[in-house]
Amino acid sequence: MIDRKDVVTIRIPFPNISSDLAVRSHMYICHHTKQRLKKFVKCQSLKPYMLANKTIKHFIDEVPNLKRNPFSKPTRIDCDKEFYTTNLRYPLSLRTTTRPDVCDNLIQMVELKLGCDGCDSNALNEQEMLQLNSCVSRI
Amino acid sequence: MPNSNKRKLALCGWLQEHQREVYESSLKLQKFLFFYEVFSKTEGENADFRNLQGYERGPVFSAVYGDYKHEKPELDQVSLSIHQDGLVKINQDRAQKTSFMVKSLTENELTDLTHMFHIWRAKEDRIMSGERNVPLSEKDFNENDEELISQINAIYTKELVQNSIIVSVGEKNFVFSSDDYNKLTEKHHEALLGLSTNPEINNPVFVEIDKRGRLIVD
């Protein structure tokens, strides 16, 4: 089972497009785990629209650095919101391969940013997760 | 004869030869010229901000704008000729990076991006109140602008630019590795058409093809 600091890659279906043809891929950092509860923050490849759009208030930008993170592109970690599941089991095989986690300093930065003004908490769609991520299972 | 200076003509010629479709948009050509000069400046080389003015949709080199609007056939011909003469040196890596970046974004996205630069924002009130021909000053290029360029450089790495191909479908610009590009099938193209109207994915849309042949969209 994954633990705090671990980074997982999750596949999400597109509406109206067969998931045999195209799926979305998201990276999440697990920042909290307690019994069945797993909490994550979302990582997105940094894009120019993010530089012009200030809708994300609390974030961390990371460049690829295997001493700190498993990212292959410059990445923005969105600390305005967290995502959680309560009934899913995530095997270690779901972790990123170049490096399975983030370093202590980065997870501490994430927790600090999340605590700044509080953050929105959103449930991940567990059914969607099970549909495309075959190694994820119900507890 | 066009009024644009030789450096700008050479850049116009380079863009015609390497990214014709970018050149065919007046706005994208202006963004190409702006970012080429900004990259030159931040990389410690000579940059040319002469005749740079603030328009509602961002910084514009007015002489090139005039040539493009009023004498396009002559601009096409003269600029291509000056580029091919090779007397004005163009940094190939920088030109490739800049044209790749401009191609990967829509006109509106490029406009929003250039509006972030202090060199334009310093005169924003005058520009947006309708004043015409507002000159922009290189002195207004500040630390904020350097930071923006640093972030843009981090996104558009040399490796990405040299090993990727952009597939434009509607308002979306999908970026594939050269290897994955060669694996694209008709069904993939149909899927890209479906994705092209999805408001939740943003340019540049990085896509990989997995072992099962699925498009994995970032």
CSV table of C-alpha atoms in Angstrom, one decimal:
chain,number,residue,atom,x,y,z
A,1,MET,CA,0.0,0.0,0.0
A,2,ILE,CA,1.2,3.5,-0.8
A,3,ASP,CA,2.2,5.9,2.0
A,4,ARG,CA,2.6,9.6,2.6
A,5,LYS,CA,5.1,11.2,0.1
A,6,ASP,CA,4.4,8.6,-2.6
A,7,VAL,CA,3.5,9.8,-6.1
A,8,VAL,CA,1.0,7.8,-8.2
A,9,THR,CA,-0.1,8.1,-11.8
A,10,ILE,CA,-3.9,7.8,-12.2
A,11,ARG,CA,-5.8,7.3,-15.5
A,12,ILE,CA,-9.1,9.1,-15.9
A,13,PRO,CA,-11.7,8.6,-18.7
A,14,PHE,CA,-12.8,11.4,-21.1
A,15,PRO,CA,-16.5,11.8,-21.4
A,16,ASN,CA,-17.7,10.7,-24.9
A,17,ILE,CA,-14.4,9.1,-25.9
A,18,SER,CA,-13.7,5.4,-25.6
A,19,SER,CA,-11.1,4.8,-23.0
A,20,ASP,CA,-9.6,2.2,-25.4
A,21,LEU,CA,-8.6,5.2,-27.5
A,22,ALA,CA,-7.7,8.0,-25.1
A,23,VAL,CA,-7.4,8.6,-21.4
A,24,ARG,CA,-6.2,11.4,-19.2
A,25,SER,CA,-3.2,10.9,-17.0
A,26,HIS,CA,-2.8,12.7,-13.7
A,27,MET,CA,-0.1,12.5,-11.1
A,28,TYR,CA,-1.0,12.9,-7.4
A,29,ILE,CA,1.1,13.2,-4.4
A,30,CYS,CA,-0.2,11.3,-1.3
A,31,HIS,CA,0.1,13.8,1.5
A,32,HIS,CA,-1.9,12.1,4.2
A,33,THR,CA,-2.9,8.5,5.0
A,34,LYS,CA,-4.9,7.2,8.0
A,35,GLN,CA,-6.5,3.8,7.9
A,36,ARG,CA,-8.7,3.7,4.7
A,37,LEU,CA,-8.4,7.4,4.1
A,38,LYS,CA,-5.9,8.6,1.5
A,39,LYS,CA,-5.5,12.3,0.7
A,40,PHE,CA,-3.7,13.6,-2.4
A,41,VAL,CA,-2.7,16.9,-4.1
A,42,LYS,CA,-2.8,17.1,-7.9
A,43,CYS,CA,0.3,17.8,-10.1
A,44,GLN,CA,0.0,19.3,-13.5
A,45,SER,CA,2.6,20.0,-16.2
A,46,LEU,CA,3.3,23.7,-16.1
A,47,LYS,CA,1.7,25.5,-19.1
A,48,PRO,CA,1.8,29.1,-20.3
A,49,TYR,CA,-1.9,29.6,-19.4
A,50,MET,CA,-1.0,29.0,-15.8
A,51,LEU,CA,1.4,32.0,-15.9
A,52,ALA,CA,-1.3,34.3,-17.1
A,53,ASN,CA,-4.1,32.8,-15.0
A,54,LYS,CA,-4.0,33.4,-11.3
A,55,THR,CA,-6.9,31.2,-10.3
A,56,ILE,CA,-4.6,28.8,-8.3
A,57,LYS,CA,-3.7,30.8,-5.2
A,58,HIS,CA,-1.4,28.4,-3.4
A,59,PHE,CA,0.9,26.3,-5.5
A,60,ILE,CA,4.5,25.0,-5.8
A,61,ASP,CA,6.3,24.9,-9.1
A,62,GLU,CA,8.9,22.2,-9.4
A,63,VAL,CA,11.4,21.5,-12.2
A,64,PRO,CA,12.5,17.9,-12.9
A,65,ASN,CA,14.9,16.9,-10.2
A,66,LEU,CA,15.3,13.3,-9.2
A,67,LYS,CA,16.7,14.4,-5.8
A,68,ARG,CA,13.3,16.0,-5.1
A,69,ASN,CA,10.6,14.6,-7.4
A,70,PRO,CA,9.8,12.1,-10.2
A,71,PHE,CA,8.6,14.8,-12.6
A,72,SER,CA,9.8,14.7,-16.2
A,73,LYS,CA,8.4,18.2,-17.0
A,74,PRO,CA,8.2,21.4,-15.0
A,75,THR,CA,5.2,20.8,-12.8
A,76,ARG,CA,2.7,22.9,-10.8
A,77,ILE,CA,1.5,21.3,-7.5
A,78,ASP,CA,-2.0,22.7,-6.8
A,79,CYS,CA,-2.3,23.3,-3.0
A,80,ASP,CA,-5.6,25.0,-3.1
A,81,LYS,CA,-7.4,21.7,-3.0
A,82,GLU,CA,-6.9,18.1,-1.9
A,83,PHE,CA,-8.5,14.9,-3.2
A,84,TYR,CA,-9.4,11.9,-1.2
A,85,THR,CA,-10.7,8.3,-1.3
A,86,THR,CA,-11.9,6.3,1.6
A,87,ASN,CA,-12.4,2.8,0.1
A,88,LEU,CA,-9.6,2.2,-2.3
A,89,ARG,CA,-6.4,0.3,-2.0
A,90,TYR,CA,-3.4,1.5,-4.0
A,91,PRO,CA,-0.6,-1.0,-4.6
A,92,LEU,CA,3.0,0.1,-4.8
A,93,SER,CA,3.1,-0.7,-8.5
A,94,LEU,CA,1.0,2.5,-9.1
A,95,ARG,CA,3.9,4.7,-8.0
A,96,THR,CA,6.0,6.6,-10.5
A,97,THR,CA,9.0,4.7,-11.7
A,98,THR,CA,11.9,7.2,-12.0
A,99,ARG,CA,11.4,8.0,-8.3
A,100,PRO,CA,8.4,6.7,-6.3
A,101,ASP,CA,7.9,9.7,-4.0
A,102,VAL,CA,8.8,13.3,-3.3
A,103,CYS,CA,11.5,14.3,-0.8
A,104,ASP,CA,10.9,15.4,2.8
A,105,ASN,CA,11.4,19.1,2.0
A,106,LEU,CA,8.8,19.1,-0.8
A,107,ILE,CA,6.1,17.2,1.2
A,108,GLN,CA,6.7,19.7,4.0
A,109,MET,CA,6.3,22.6,1.6
A,110,VAL,CA,3.0,21.0,0.3
A,111,GLU,CA,1.6,20.6,3.8
A,112,LEU,CA,2.6,24.2,4.6
A,113,LYS,CA,0.8,25.5,1.5
A,114,LEU,CA,-2.3,23.4,2.2
A,115,GLY,CA,-2.5,24.8,5.7
A,116,CYS,CA,-2.1,28.5,4.6
A,117,ASP,CA,-5.8,29.3,4.3
A,118,GLY,CA,-7.3,25.9,4.5
A,119,CYS,CA,-8.1,24.1,1.3
A,120,ASP,CA,-11.1,22.6,-0.6
A,121,SER,CA,-11.5,18.9,-0.1
A,122,ASN,CA,-12.9,16.9,-3.0
A,123,ALA,CA,-13.8,13.2,-3.2
A,124,LEU,CA,-12.2,11.4,-6.2
A,125,ASN,CA,-14.7,9.4,-8.3
A,126,GLU,CA,-13.9,5.9,-7.0
A,127,GLN,CA,-15.8,4.1,-9.7
A,128,GLU,CA,-13.8,5.9,-12.4
A,129,MET,CA,-10.6,5.1,-10.6
A,130,LEU,CA,-11.5,1.4,-10.6
A,131,GLN,CA,-12.6,1.4,-14.2
A,132,LEU,CA,-9.3,2.4,-15.7
A,133,ASN,CA,-6.7,1.6,-13.1
A,134,SER,CA,-6.9,-2.1,-12.9
A,135,CYS,CA,-4.4,-2.5,-10.0
A,136,VAL,CA,-6.6,-0.2,-7.8
A,137,SER,CA,-9.1,-2.2,-5.7
A,138,ARG,CA,-11.8,-1.8,-3.2
A,139,ILE,CA,-10.8,-2.4,0.4
B,1,MET,CA,10.8,48.5,-50.4
B,2,PRO,CA,9.5,47.3,-47.0
B,3,ASN,CA,10.1,49.6,-44.0
B,4,SER,CA,11.1,46.8,-41.6
B,5,ASN,CA,14.8,46.7,-40.7
B,6,LYS,CA,17.1,43.9,-42.0
B,7,ARG,CA,17.0,41.9,-38.8
B,8,LYS,CA,13.2,41.8,-38.7
B,9,LEU,CA,13.2,40.9,-42.5
B,10,ALA,CA,15.6,38.1,-41.9
B,11,LEU,CA,13.4,36.7,-39.1
B,12,CYS,CA,10.3,37.0,-41.3
B,13,GLY,CA,12.1,35.1,-44.0
B,14,TRP,CA,13.3,32.4,-41.5
B,15,LEU,CA,9.7,32.0,-40.3
B,16,GLN,CA,8.4,31.7,-43.9
B,17,GLU,CA,10.8,29.0,-44.6
B,18,HIS,CA,10.5,27.0,-41.4
B,19,GLN,CA,6.9,27.6,-40.1
B,20,ARG,CA,4.9,29.0,-42.9
B,21,GLU,CA,1.5,28.6,-41.1
B,22,VAL,CA,2.8,30.7,-38.2
B,23,TYR,CA,4.0,33.4,-40.6
B,24,GLU,CA,0.6,33.5,-42.3
B,25,SER,CA,-1.0,34.9,-39.1
B,26,SER,CA,0.0,38.5,-38.5
B,27,LEU,CA,-0.5,38.2,-34.8
B,28,LYS,CA,1.6,35.0,-34.5
B,29,LEU,CA,4.3,36.6,-36.6
B,30,GLN,CA,4.4,39.5,-34.1
B,31,LYS,CA,4.5,37.2,-31.2
B,32,PHE,CA,7.4,35.3,-32.8
B,33,LEU,CA,9.3,38.5,-33.3
B,34,PHE,CA,8.6,39.7,-29.8
B,35,PHE,CA,9.7,36.5,-28.1
B,36,TYR,CA,12.7,36.1,-30.3
B,37,GLU,CA,13.9,39.5,-29.1
B,38,VAL,CA,13.0,38.9,-25.5
B,39,PHE,CA,14.9,35.5,-25.6
B,40,SER,CA,17.9,37.3,-27.2
B,41,LYS,CA,17.9,39.9,-24.4
B,42,THR,CA,17.6,37.4,-21.5
B,43,GLU,CA,20.3,35.2,-23.1
B,44,GLY,CA,22.7,38.3,-23.0
B,45,GLU,CA,22.8,38.9,-26.7
B,46,ASN,CA,21.8,42.0,-28.7
B,47,ALA,CA,18.1,42.5,-29.0
B,48,ASP,CA,16.2,44.9,-31.2
B,49,PHE,CA,13.2,46.6,-29.7
B,50,ARG,CA,13.1,49.5,-32.2
B,51,ASN,CA,9.5,50.5,-33.4
B,52,LEU,CA,7.9,48.3,-30.7
B,53,GLN,CA,4.4,49.6,-29.9
B,54,GLY,CA,1.7,48.6,-27.5
B,55,TYR,CA,-1.5,47.3,-29.2
B,56,GLU,CA,-4.6,45.9,-27.5
B,57,ARG,CA,-3.4,42.4,-28.3
B,58,GLY,CA,0.1,42.9,-27.1
B,59,PRO,CA,3.5,44.3,-28.3
B,60,VAL,CA,3.8,45.0,-32.0
B,61,PHE,CA,6.7,45.9,-34.2
B,62,SER,CA,4.9,48.6,-36.1
B,63,ALA,CA,7.1,48.7,-39.3
B,64,VAL,CA,6.6,44.9,-39.8
B,65,TYR,CA,2.9,45.3,-39.0
B,66,GLY,CA,2.6,48.0,-41.7
B,67,ASP,CA,4.6,46.0,-44.3
B,68,TYR,CA,2.5,42.9,-43.6
B,69,LYS,CA,-0.7,44.8,-43.9
B,70,HIS,CA,0.0,47.0,-46.9
B,71,GLU,CA,2.8,45.3,-48.9
B,72,LYS,CA,2.6,41.6,-48.0
B,73,PRO,CA,3.8,40.2,-51.4
B,74,GLU,CA,6.9,42.4,-51.3
B,75,LEU,CA,7.5,41.6,-47.7
B,76,ASP,CA,7.3,37.9,-48.5
B,77,GLN,CA,9.8,38.1,-51.3
B,78,VAL,CA,12.3,40.6,-49.8
B,79,SER,CA,12.4,38.9,-46.4
B,80,LEU,CA,12.9,35.4,-47.9
B,81,SER,CA,15.7,36.8,-50.0
B,82,ILE,CA,17.4,38.5,-47.1
B,83,HIS,CA,17.1,35.4,-45.0
B,84,GLN,CA,18.6,33.2,-47.8
B,85,ASP,CA,21.5,35.6,-48.3
B,86,GLY,CA,22.6,34.7,-44.8
B,87,LEU,CA,24.1,38.1,-44.1
B,88,VAL,CA,21.9,38.6,-41.0
B,89,LYS,CA,22.7,35.9,-38.5
B,90,ILE,CA,19.8,34.2,-36.8
B,91,ASN,CA,20.2,32.0,-33.8
B,92,GLN,CA,18.7,28.7,-35.0
B,93,ASP,CA,17.9,27.2,-31.6
B,94,ARG,CA,16.3,30.3,-30.4
B,95,ALA,CA,14.2,30.7,-33.6
B,96,GLN,CA,13.1,27.1,-33.4
B,97,LYS,CA,12.2,27.4,-29.8
B,98,THR,CA,10.2,30.6,-30.4
B,99,SER,CA,8.3,29.3,-33.4
B,100,PHE,CA,7.5,26.0,-31.6
B,101,MET,CA,6.2,27.9,-28.7
B,102,VAL,CA,4.1,30.3,-30.8
B,103,LYS,CA,2.7,27.3,-32.8
B,104,SER,CA,1.8,25.5,-29.7
B,105,LEU,CA,-0.6,28.2,-28.5
B,106,THR,CA,-3.7,30.0,-29.9
B,107,GLU,CA,-3.7,33.7,-30.8
B,108,ASN,CA,-5.8,34.4,-27.6
B,109,GLU,CA,-3.4,32.4,-25.4
B,110,LEU,CA,-0.5,34.3,-26.9
B,111,THR,CA,-2.2,37.6,-26.3
B,112,ASP,CA,-2.9,36.7,-22.7
B,113,LEU,CA,0.7,35.7,-22.2
B,114,THR,CA,2.2,38.9,-23.7
B,115,HIS,CA,-0.2,40.9,-21.5
B,116,MET,CA,1.6,39.4,-18.5
B,117,PHE,CA,4.8,41.3,-19.5
B,118,HIS,CA,5.6,44.5,-17.7
B,119,ILE,CA,7.0,46.0,-20.9
B,120,TRP,CA,3.4,46.1,-22.2
B,121,ARG,CA,1.6,46.5,-18.9
B,122,ALA,CA,3.6,49.6,-18.1
B,123,LYS,CA,1.6,51.4,-20.8
B,124,GLU,CA,-1.6,49.3,-20.4
B,125,ASP,CA,-3.9,52.2,-19.3
B,126,ARG,CA,-3.0,54.3,-22.4
B,127,ILE,CA,-3.2,51.4,-24.8
B,128,MET,CA,-6.6,50.1,-23.5
B,129,SER,CA,-8.1,53.7,-23.4
B,130,GLY,CA,-7.7,53.7,-27.2
B,131,GLU,CA,-4.5,55.7,-27.6
B,132,ARG,CA,-2.7,54.6,-30.8
B,133,ASN,CA,1.0,54.1,-31.5
B,134,VAL,CA,2.0,53.9,-27.9
B,135,PRO,CA,5.7,53.3,-27.8
B,136,LEU,CA,7.0,50.5,-25.6
B,137,SER,CA,10.4,50.9,-23.9
B,138,GLU,CA,13.0,48.2,-23.4
B,139,LYS,CA,13.6,49.9,-20.0
B,140,ASP,CA,10.2,48.6,-18.9
B,141,PHE,CA,11.4,45.0,-19.3
B,142,ASN,CA,11.8,44.1,-15.6
B,143,GLU,CA,12.5,41.3,-13.2
B,144,ASN,CA,8.9,40.0,-13.5
B,145,ASP,CA,9.5,39.7,-17.3
B,146,GLU,CA,12.7,37.8,-16.7
B,147,GLU,CA,11.0,35.4,-14.4
B,148,LEU,CA,8.2,34.8,-17.0
B,149,ILE,CA,10.9,34.0,-19.6
B,150,SER,CA,12.6,31.7,-17.2
B,151,GLN,CA,9.4,29.7,-16.7
B,152,ILE,CA,8.7,29.6,-20.4
B,153,ASN,CA,12.2,28.4,-21.0
B,154,ALA,CA,11.6,25.6,-18.5
B,155,ILE,CA,8.5,24.5,-20.4
B,156,TYR,CA,10.0,24.7,-23.9
B,157,THR,CA,13.3,22.8,-23.5
B,158,LYS,CA,15.6,22.2,-26.3
B,159,GLU,CA,14.9,18.5,-26.0
B,160,LEU,CA,11.1,19.1,-26.3
B,161,VAL,CA,11.4,21.4,-29.3
B,162,GLN,CA,13.8,19.2,-31.2
B,163,ASN,CA,12.1,15.9,-30.6
B,164,SER,CA,8.4,16.8,-30.8
B,165,ILE,CA,5.8,17.4,-33.5
B,166,ILE,CA,2.7,19.6,-33.0
B,167,VAL,CA,-0.6,18.4,-34.4
B,168,SER,CA,-3.1,21.2,-34.5
B,169,VAL,CA,-6.8,20.3,-34.5
B,170,GLY,CA,-9.2,23.2,-34.0
B,171,GLU,CA,-8.1,25.3,-31.1
B,172,LYS,CA,-6.0,22.5,-29.6
B,173,ASN,CA,-2.3,21.9,-30.3
B,174,PHE,CA,-1.3,18.3,-29.4
B,175,VAL,CA,2.4,17.7,-28.8
B,176,PHE,CA,3.8,14.2,-29.7
B,177,SER,CA,7.3,12.8,-29.6
B,178,SER,CA,8.5,12.2,-33.2
B,179,ASP,CA,8.4,8.4,-32.5
B,180,ASP,CA,4.8,8.6,-31.3
B,181,TYR,CA,3.8,10.9,-34.2
B,182,ASN,CA,4.8,8.1,-36.6
B,183,LYS,CA,2.4,5.7,-34.8
B,184,LEU,CA,-0.7,7.9,-35.2
B,185,THR,CA,-3.6,6.1,-36.9
B,186,GLU,CA,-6.9,7.3,-38.4
B,187,LYS,CA,-8.6,6.4,-35.2
B,188,HIS,CA,-6.2,8.5,-33.2
B,189,HIS,CA,-7.0,11.4,-35.4
B,190,GLU,CA,-10.7,10.9,-34.8
B,191,ALA,CA,-10.0,10.8,-31.1
B,192,LEU,CA,-8.0,14.1,-31.4
B,193,LEU,CA,-11.0,15.6,-33.1
B,194,GLY,CA,-13.1,14.6,-30.2
B,195,LEU,CA,-10.6,16.0,-27.7
B,196,SER,CA,-10.2,19.3,-29.6
B,197,THR,CA,-13.4,20.7,-28.1
B,198,ASN,CA,-12.8,19.6,-24.5
B,199,PRO,CA,-12.5,22.7,-22.4
B,200,GLU,CA,-10.6,20.9,-19.6
B,201,ILE,CA,-7.4,20.3,-21.6
B,202,ASN,CA,-5.0,23.1,-22.2
B,203,ASN,CA,-2.4,24.0,-24.8
B,204,PRO,CA,0.2,22.7,-25.3
B,205,VAL,CA,-1.5,19.3,-24.9
B,206,PHE,CA,1.2,16.7,-24.3
B,207,VAL,CA,0.2,13.3,-25.5
B,208,GLU,CA,2.0,9.9,-25.4
B,209,ILE,CA,0.9,6.6,-26.9
B,210,ASP,CA,1.0,3.7,-24.5
B,211,LYS,CA,1.8,0.0,-25.3
B,212,ARG,CA,-1.9,-0.7,-25.9
B,213,GLY,CA,-2.0,2.1,-28.5
B,214,ARG,CA,-4.1,4.5,-26.3
B,215,LEU,CA,-3.5,8.2,-26.3
B,216,ILE,CA,-2.3,9.2,-22.8
B,217,VAL,CA,-3.2,12.9,-22.4
B,218,ASP,CA,-1.4,15.1,-19.9
